[in-house]
mmCIF file of C-alpha atoms and ligand atoms in Angstrom:
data_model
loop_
_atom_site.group_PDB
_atom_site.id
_atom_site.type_symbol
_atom_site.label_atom_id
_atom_site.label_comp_id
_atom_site.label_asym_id
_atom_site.label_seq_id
_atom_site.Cartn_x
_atom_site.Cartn_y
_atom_site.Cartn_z
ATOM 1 C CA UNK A 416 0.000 0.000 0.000
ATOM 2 C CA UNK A 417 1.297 3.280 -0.739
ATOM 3 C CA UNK A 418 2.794 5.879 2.237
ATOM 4 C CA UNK A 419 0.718 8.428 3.680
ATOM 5 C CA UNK A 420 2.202 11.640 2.774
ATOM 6 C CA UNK A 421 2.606 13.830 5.803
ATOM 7 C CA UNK A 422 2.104 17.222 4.435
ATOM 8 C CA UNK A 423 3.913 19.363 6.567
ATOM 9 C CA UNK A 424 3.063 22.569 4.334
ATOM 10 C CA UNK A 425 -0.783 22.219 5.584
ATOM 11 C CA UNK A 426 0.627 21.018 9.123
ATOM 12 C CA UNK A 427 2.632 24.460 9.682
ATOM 13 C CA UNK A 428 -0.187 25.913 7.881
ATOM 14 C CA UNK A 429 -2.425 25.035 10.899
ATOM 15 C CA UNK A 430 0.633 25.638 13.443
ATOM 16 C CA UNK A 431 0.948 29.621 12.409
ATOM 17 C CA UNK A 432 -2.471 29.899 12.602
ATOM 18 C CA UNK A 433 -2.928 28.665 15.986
ATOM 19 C CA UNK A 434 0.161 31.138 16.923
ATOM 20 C CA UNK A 435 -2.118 33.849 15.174
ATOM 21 C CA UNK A 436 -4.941 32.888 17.381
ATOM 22 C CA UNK A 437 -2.564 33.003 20.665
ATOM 23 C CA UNK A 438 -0.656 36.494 19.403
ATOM 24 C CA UNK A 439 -4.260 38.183 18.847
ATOM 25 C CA UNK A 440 -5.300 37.053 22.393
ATOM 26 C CA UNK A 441 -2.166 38.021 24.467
ATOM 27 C CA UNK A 442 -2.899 41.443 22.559
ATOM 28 C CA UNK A 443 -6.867 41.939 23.394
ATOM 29 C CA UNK A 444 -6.420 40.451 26.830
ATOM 30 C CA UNK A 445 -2.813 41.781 28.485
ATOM 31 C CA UNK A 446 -1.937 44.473 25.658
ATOM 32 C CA UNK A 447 1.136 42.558 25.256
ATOM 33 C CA UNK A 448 2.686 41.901 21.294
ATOM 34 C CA UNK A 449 5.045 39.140 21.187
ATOM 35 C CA UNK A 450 8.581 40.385 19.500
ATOM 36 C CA UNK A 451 10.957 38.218 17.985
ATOM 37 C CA UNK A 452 14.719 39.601 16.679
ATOM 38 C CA UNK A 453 16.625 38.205 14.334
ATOM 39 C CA UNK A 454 20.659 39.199 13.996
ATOM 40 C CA UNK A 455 22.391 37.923 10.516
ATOM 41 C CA UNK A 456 25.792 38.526 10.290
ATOM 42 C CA UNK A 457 27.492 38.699 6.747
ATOM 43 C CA UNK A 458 25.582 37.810 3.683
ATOM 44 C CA UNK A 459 25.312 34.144 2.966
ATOM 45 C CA UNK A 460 22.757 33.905 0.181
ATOM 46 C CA UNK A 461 20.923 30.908 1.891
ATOM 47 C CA UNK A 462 21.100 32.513 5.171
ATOM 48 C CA UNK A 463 19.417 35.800 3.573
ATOM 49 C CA UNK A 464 16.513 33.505 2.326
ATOM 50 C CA UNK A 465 15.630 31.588 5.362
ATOM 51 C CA UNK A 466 16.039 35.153 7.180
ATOM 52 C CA UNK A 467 13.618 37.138 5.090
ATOM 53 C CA UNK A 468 10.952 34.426 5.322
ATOM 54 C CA UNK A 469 11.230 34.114 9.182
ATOM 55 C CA UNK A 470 10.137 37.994 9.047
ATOM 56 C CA UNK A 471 7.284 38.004 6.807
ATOM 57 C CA UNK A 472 5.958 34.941 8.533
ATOM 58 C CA UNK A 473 6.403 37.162 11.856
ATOM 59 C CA UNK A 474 4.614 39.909 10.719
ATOM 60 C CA UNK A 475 1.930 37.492 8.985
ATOM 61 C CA UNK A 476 0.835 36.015 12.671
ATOM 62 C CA UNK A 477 0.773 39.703 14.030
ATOM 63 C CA UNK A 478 4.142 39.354 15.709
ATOM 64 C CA UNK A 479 6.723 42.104 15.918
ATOM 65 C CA UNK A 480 9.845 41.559 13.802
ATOM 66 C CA UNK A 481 13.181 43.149 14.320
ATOM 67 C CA UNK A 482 16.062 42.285 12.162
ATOM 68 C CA UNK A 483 19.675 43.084 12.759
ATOM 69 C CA UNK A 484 21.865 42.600 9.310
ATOM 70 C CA UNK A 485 25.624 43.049 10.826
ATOM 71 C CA UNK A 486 28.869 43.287 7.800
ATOM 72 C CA UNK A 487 30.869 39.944 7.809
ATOM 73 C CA UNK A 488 33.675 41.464 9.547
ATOM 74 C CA UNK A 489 31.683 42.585 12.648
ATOM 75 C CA UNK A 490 33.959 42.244 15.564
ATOM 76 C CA UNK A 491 32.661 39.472 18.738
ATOM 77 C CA UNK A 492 32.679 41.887 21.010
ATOM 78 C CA UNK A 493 29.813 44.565 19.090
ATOM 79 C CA UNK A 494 28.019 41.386 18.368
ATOM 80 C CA UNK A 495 27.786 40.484 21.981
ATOM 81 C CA UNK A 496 26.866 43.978 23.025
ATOM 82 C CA UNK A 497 23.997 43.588 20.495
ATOM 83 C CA UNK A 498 22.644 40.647 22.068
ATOM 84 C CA UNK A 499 22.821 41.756 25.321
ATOM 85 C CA UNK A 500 20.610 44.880 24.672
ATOM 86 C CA UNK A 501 18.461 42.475 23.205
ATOM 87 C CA UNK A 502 18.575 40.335 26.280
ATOM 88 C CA UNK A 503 17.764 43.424 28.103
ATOM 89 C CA UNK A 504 14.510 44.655 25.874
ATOM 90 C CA UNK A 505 11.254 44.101 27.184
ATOM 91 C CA UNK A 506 9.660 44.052 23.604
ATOM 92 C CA UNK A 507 11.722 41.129 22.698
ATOM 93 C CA UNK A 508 10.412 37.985 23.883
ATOM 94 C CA UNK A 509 12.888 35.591 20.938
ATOM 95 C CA UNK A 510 16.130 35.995 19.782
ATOM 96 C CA UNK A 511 18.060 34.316 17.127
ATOM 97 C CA UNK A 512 21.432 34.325 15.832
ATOM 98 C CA UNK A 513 21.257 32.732 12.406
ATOM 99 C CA UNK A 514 23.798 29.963 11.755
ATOM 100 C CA UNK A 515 26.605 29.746 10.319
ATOM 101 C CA UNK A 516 28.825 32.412 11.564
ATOM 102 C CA UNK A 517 31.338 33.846 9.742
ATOM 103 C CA UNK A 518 34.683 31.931 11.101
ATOM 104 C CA UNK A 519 36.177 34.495 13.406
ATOM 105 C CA UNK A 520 33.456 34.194 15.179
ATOM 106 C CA UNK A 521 32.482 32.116 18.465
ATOM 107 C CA UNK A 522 29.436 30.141 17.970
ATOM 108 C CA UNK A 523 29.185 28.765 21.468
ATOM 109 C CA UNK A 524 30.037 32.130 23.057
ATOM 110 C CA UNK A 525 27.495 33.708 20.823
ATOM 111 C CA UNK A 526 24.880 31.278 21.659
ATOM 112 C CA UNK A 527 25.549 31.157 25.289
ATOM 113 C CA UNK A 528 25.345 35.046 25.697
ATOM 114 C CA UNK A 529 21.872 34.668 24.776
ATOM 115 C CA UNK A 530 19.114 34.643 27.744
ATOM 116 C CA UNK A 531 18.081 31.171 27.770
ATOM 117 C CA UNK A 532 14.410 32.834 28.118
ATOM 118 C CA UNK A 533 14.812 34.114 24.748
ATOM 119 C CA UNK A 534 16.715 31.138 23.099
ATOM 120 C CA UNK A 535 14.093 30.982 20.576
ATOM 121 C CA UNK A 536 16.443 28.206 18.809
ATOM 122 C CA UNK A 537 17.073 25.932 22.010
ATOM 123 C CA UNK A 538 20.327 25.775 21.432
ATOM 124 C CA UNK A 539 21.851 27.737 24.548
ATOM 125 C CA UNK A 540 23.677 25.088 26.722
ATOM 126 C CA UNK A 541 20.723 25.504 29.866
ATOM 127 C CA UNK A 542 18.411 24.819 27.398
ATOM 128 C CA UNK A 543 20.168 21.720 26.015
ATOM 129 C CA UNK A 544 20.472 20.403 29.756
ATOM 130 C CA UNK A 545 16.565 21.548 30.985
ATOM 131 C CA UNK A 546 15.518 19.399 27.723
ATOM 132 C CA UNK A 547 17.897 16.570 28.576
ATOM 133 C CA UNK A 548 16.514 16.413 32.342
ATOM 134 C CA UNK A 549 13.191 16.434 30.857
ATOM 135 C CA UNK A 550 12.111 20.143 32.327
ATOM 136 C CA UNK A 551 10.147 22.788 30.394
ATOM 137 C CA UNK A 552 12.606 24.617 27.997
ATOM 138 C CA UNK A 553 12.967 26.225 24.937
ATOM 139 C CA UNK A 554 12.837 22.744 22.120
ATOM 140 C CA UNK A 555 15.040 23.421 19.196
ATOM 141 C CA UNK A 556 12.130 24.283 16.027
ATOM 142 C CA UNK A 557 13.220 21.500 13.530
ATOM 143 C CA UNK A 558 12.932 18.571 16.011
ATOM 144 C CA UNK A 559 9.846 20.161 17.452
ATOM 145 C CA UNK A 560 8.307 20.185 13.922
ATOM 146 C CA UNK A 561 9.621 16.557 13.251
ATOM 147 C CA UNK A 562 7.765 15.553 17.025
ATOM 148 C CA UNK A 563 4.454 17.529 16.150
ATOM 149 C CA UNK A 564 4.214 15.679 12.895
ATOM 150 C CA UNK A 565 4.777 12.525 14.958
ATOM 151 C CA UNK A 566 2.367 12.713 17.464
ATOM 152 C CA UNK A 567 -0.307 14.245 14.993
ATOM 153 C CA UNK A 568 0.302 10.865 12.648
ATOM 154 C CA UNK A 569 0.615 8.164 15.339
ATOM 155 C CA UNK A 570 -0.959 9.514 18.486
ATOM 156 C CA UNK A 571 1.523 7.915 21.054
ATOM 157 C CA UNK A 572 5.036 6.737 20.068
ATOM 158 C CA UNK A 573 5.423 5.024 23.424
ATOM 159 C CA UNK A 574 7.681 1.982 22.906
ATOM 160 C CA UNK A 575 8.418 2.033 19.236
ATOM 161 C CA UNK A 576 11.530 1.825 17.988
ATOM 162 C CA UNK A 577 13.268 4.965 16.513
ATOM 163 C CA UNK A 578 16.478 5.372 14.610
ATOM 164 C CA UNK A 579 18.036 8.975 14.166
ATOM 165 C CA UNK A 580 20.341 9.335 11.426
ATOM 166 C CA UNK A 581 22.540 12.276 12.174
ATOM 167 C CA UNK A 582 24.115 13.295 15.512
ATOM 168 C CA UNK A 583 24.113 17.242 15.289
ATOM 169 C CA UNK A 584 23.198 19.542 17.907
ATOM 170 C CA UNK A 585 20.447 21.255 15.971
ATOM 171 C CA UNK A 586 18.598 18.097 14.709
ATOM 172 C CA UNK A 587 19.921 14.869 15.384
ATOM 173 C CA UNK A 588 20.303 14.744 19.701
ATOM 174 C CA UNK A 589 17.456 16.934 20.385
ATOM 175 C CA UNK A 590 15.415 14.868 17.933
ATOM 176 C CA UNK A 591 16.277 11.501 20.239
ATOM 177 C CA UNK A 592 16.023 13.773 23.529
ATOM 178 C CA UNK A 593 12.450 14.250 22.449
ATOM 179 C CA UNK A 594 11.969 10.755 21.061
ATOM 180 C CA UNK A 595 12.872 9.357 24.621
ATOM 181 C CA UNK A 596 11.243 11.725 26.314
ATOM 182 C CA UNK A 597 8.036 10.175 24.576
ATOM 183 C CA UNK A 598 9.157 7.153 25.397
ATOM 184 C CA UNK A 599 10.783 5.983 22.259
ATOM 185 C CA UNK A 600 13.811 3.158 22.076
ATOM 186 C CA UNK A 601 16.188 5.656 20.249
ATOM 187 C CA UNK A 602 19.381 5.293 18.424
ATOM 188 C CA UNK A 603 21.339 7.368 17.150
ATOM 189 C CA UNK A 604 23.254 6.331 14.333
ATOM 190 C CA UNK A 605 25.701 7.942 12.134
ATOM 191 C CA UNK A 606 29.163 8.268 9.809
ATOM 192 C CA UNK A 607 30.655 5.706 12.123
ATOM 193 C CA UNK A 608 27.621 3.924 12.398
ATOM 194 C CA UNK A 609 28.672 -0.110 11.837
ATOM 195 C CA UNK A 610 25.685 -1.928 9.443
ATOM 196 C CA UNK A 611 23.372 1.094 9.511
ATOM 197 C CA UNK A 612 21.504 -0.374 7.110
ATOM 198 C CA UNK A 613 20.466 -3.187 9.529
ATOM 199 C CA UNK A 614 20.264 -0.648 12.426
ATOM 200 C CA UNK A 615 17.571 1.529 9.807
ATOM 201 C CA UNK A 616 15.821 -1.730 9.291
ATOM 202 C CA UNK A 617 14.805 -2.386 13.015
ATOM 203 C CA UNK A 618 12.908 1.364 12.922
ATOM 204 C CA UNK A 619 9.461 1.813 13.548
ATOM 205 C CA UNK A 620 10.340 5.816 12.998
ATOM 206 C CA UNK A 621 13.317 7.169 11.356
ATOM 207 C CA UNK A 622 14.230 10.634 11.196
ATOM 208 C CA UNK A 623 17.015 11.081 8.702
ATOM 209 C CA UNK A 624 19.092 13.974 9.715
ATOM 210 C CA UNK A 625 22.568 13.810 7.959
ATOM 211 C CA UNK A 626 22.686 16.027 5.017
ATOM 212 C CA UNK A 627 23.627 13.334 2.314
ATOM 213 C CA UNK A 628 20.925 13.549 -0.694
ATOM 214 C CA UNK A 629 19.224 10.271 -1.014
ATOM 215 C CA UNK A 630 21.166 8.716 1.397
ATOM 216 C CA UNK A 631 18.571 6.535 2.608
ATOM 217 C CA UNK A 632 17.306 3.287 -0.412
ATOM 218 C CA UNK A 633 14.068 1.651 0.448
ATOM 219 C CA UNK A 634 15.315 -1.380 1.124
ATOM 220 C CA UNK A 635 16.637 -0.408 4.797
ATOM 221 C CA UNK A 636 13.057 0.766 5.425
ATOM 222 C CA UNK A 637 11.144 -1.478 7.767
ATOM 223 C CA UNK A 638 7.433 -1.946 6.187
ATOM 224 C CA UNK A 639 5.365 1.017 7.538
ATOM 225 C CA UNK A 640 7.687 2.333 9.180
ATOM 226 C CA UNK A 641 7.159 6.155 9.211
ATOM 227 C CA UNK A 642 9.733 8.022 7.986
ATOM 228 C CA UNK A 643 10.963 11.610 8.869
ATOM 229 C CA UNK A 644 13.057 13.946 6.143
ATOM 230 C CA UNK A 645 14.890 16.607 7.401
ATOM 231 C CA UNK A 646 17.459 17.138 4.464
ATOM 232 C CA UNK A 647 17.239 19.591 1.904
ATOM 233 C CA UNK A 648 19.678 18.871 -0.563
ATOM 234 C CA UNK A 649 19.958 20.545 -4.030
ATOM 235 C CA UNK A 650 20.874 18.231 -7.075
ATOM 236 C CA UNK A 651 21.550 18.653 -10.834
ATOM 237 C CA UNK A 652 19.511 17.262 -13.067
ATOM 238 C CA UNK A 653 20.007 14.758 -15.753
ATOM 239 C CA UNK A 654 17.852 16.723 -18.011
ATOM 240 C CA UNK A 655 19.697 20.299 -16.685
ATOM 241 C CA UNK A 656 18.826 22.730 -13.919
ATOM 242 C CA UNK A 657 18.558 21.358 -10.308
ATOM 243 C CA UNK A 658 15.874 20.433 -7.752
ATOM 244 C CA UNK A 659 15.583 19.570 -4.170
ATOM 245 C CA UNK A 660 15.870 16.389 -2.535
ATOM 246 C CA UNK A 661 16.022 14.601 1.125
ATOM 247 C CA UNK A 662 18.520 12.197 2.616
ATOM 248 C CA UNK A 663 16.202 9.463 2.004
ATOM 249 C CA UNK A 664 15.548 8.337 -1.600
ATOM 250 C CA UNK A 665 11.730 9.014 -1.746
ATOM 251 C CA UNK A 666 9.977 6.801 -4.522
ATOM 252 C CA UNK A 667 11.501 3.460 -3.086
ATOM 253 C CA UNK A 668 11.438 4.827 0.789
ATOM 254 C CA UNK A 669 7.637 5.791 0.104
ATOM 255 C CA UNK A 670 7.207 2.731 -1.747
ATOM 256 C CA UNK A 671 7.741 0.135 1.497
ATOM 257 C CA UNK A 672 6.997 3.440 4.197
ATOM 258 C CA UNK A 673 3.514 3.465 5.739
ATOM 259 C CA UNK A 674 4.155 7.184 6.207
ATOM 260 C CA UNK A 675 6.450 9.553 4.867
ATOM 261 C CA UNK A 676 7.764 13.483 4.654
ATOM 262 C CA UNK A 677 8.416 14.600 1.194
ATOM 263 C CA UNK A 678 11.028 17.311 -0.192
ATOM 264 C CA UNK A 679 10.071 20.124 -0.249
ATOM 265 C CA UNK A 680 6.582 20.492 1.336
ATOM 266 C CA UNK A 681 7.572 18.046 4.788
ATOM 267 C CA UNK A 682 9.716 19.126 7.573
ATOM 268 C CA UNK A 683 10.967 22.473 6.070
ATOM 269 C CA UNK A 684 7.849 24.468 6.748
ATOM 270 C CA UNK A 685 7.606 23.011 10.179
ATOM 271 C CA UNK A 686 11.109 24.356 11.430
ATOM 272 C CA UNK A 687 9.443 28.224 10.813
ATOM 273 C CA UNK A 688 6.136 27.516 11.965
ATOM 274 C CA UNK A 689 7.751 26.042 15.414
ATOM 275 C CA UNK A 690 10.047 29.414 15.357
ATOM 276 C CA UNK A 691 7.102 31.572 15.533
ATOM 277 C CA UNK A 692 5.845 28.687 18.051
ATOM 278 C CA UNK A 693 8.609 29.407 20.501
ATOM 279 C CA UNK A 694 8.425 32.696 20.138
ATOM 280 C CA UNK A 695 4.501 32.817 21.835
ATOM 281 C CA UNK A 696 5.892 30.335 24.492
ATOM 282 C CA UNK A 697 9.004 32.382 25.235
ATOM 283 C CA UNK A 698 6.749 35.825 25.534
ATOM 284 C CA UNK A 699 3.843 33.855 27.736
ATOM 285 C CA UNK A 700 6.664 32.263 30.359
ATOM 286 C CA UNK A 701 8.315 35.555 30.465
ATOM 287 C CA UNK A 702 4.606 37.265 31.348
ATOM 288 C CA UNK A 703 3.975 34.391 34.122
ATOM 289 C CA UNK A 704 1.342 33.397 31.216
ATOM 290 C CA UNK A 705 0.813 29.178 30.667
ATOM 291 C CA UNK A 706 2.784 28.549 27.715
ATOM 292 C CA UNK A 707 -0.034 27.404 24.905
ATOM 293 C CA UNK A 708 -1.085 24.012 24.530
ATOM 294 C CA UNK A 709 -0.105 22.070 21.645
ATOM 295 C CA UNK A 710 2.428 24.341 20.641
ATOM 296 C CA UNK A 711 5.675 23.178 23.298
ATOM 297 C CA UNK A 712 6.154 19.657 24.716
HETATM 298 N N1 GUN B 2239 20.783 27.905 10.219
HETATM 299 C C1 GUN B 2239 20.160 26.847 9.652
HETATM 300 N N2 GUN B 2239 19.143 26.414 10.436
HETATM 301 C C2 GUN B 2239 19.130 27.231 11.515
HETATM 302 C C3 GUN B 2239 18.298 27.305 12.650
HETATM 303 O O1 GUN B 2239 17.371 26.518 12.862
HETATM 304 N N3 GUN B 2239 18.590 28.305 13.533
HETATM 305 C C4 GUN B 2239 19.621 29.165 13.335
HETATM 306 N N4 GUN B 2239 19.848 30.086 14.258
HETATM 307 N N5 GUN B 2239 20.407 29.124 12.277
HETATM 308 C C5 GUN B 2239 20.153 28.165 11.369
#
C-alpha cells in the first residue's frame, strides 16, 4: 500500500495559525505583542533567504519583527553587546542568531550570551540540559516540527523503535532527547555507524538527519515504518537545472513506508512555523502566562 504523505506545508499551515490565534489574544487580553529579533551577520545567500521568510511569517501572525543585518567582519565583542541589549529589551520575547557564523566568530560564546528565556532556537547550553533532564525549555524548532508531525500521525510513540540518522546539535540529539522523552527506544546512528543499514531496518520511525541527498534506499526501510526527512539537498539534473531532494531516496522509501515526509513540502515548513511557536511560548513564560497548549512539549 502506498505511504501516507505527511504534508507538513498544511501542518505548519495550521501551526501559524494557531500562533495567530494566541498572538491576537495576548494582545486583546494583556496588551502585550510578542517580538521576535533576528541578527544575521554577513551575507550568505541561503542565510538571507531563510532570514527574510522568518520575518514576513512574523509579521503574517501579528508578531513584531526586528532584524539586525551586521557586515561579515563585525567584531565578537559589538556582536555580543547587540545581544545583550536584546537580552535586556522588554519588547523582545525571541532571539536568534542565524547559523553559520562567519569563522572568526564564536558560535558557542554567541549562543551562550543569549538569555536562555529568549533562546528561541534551544540551542543555549541551559536549554540543552533543561531538555535533557526532561524540564520545560525552549525545544530546538526543527525537532519540534519533526515531534508535532509525529504525534499528529501516530498519536503515542510510546515503545516504538526509533532510529536517528545524524548526531548534530540542531537536529539529530534533540530529535532523540524528544523521542525518549516520549518514550521511544532511540538510536542514534551515524558516519561511524557499523551496518546502519540493519540498524535503519529495526525502525518503527526514522528521522534522517545527515545532510547526504538520497542517502537513505528503500530497502533499509522497515514496512510502515514512518519516515521523517529533514534534508534539503539541491541536485543537478540529468535533463539540466537542479531540484531539491532529502537524505532518504523518496519513490523506493515511500514505496515500502507506511508514512512519509516529502522534499520540499515536509519538515521544512515546520522548522518556521515552530520558530514563531517558541516565540509565543518564550513571551507567555516571560509574562507568568501558561505557555499554549499544543504548541511546546
Ligand atoms: N541555520 C540553519 N538552520 C538554523 C536554525 O534553525 N537556527 C539558526 N539560528 N540558524 C540556522
Amino acid at each position: 500500500m502506498a505511504a501516507t504523505v505527511i504534508d507538513g506545508k498544511a501542518f505548519a499551515a495550521r501551526v501559524r495559525g494557531q500562533v495567530a490565534t494566541h498572538v491576537a489574544a495576548l494582545k486583546a487580553d494583556h496588551g502585550i505583542t510578542p517580538g521576535l529579533a533576528v541578527v544575521l551577520v554577513g551575507e550568505d545567500p541561503a542565510s538571507q533567504v531563510y532570514v527574510k521568510s522568518k520575518g514576513k511569517m512574523t509579521l503574517e501572525v501579528g508578531m513584531k519583527s526586528v532584524e539586525h543585518k551586521l557586515d561579515a567582519g563585525t567584531a565578537e565583542a559589538d556582536l555580543l553587546a547587540l545581544i545583550h541589549q536584546l537580552n535586556t529589551d522588554p519588547e523582545i520575547h525571541g532571539i536568534l542568531v542565524q547559523l553559520p557564523l562567519p569563522g572568526h566568530l564564536d558560535e558557542d560564546l554567541v549562543i551562550n550570551s543569549i538569555d536562555p528565556a529568549k533562546d528561541v532556537d534551544g540551542f543555549h547550553i541551559s536549554n540543552v540540559g533543561l531538555l535533557g533532564t526532561g524540564q520545560d525549555s525552549m525545544v530546538p524548532c526543527t525537532p519540534l516540527g519533526c515531534l508535532m508531525m509525529l504525534r499528529d500521525h501516530h498519536g503515542s510513540l510510546s515503545g516504538m523503535d526509533a532510529v536517528v540518522i545524524g548526531r548534530s546539535n540542531i537536529v539529530g540529539k534533540p530529535m532523540a532527547q524528544l523521542l525518549l522523552g516520549d518514550s521511544c527506544t532511540v538510536t542514534i546512528a551515524h558516519s561511524r555507524t557499523k551496518d546502519l543499514a540493519d540498524v535503519v531496518r529495526r525502525a518503527d520511525i526514522v528521522v534522517a538527519a545527515v545532510g547526504r541527498p538520497q542517502m537513505v534506499p528503500g530497502d533499509w526501510i522497515k514496512p510502515g515504518a514512518t519516515v521523517i526527512d529533514v534534508g534539503i539537498n539541491r541536485i543537478d539534473k540529468p535533463e539540466g537545472g537542479t531540484r531539491l531532494v532529502g537524505d532518504v531516496d523518496y519513490d523506493s522509501c515511500a514505496a515500502v513506508a507506511g508514512a512519509i515526509t516529502p522534499v520540499p513540502g515536509g519538515v521544512g515548513p515546520m522548522t518556521i512555523a515552530c520558530l514563531l511557536a517558541n516565540t509565543v511560548t518564550a513571551c507567555c513564560r516571560a509574562n507568568g502566562l501558561p505557555a499554549p497548549e499544543g504548541l511546546t512539549v
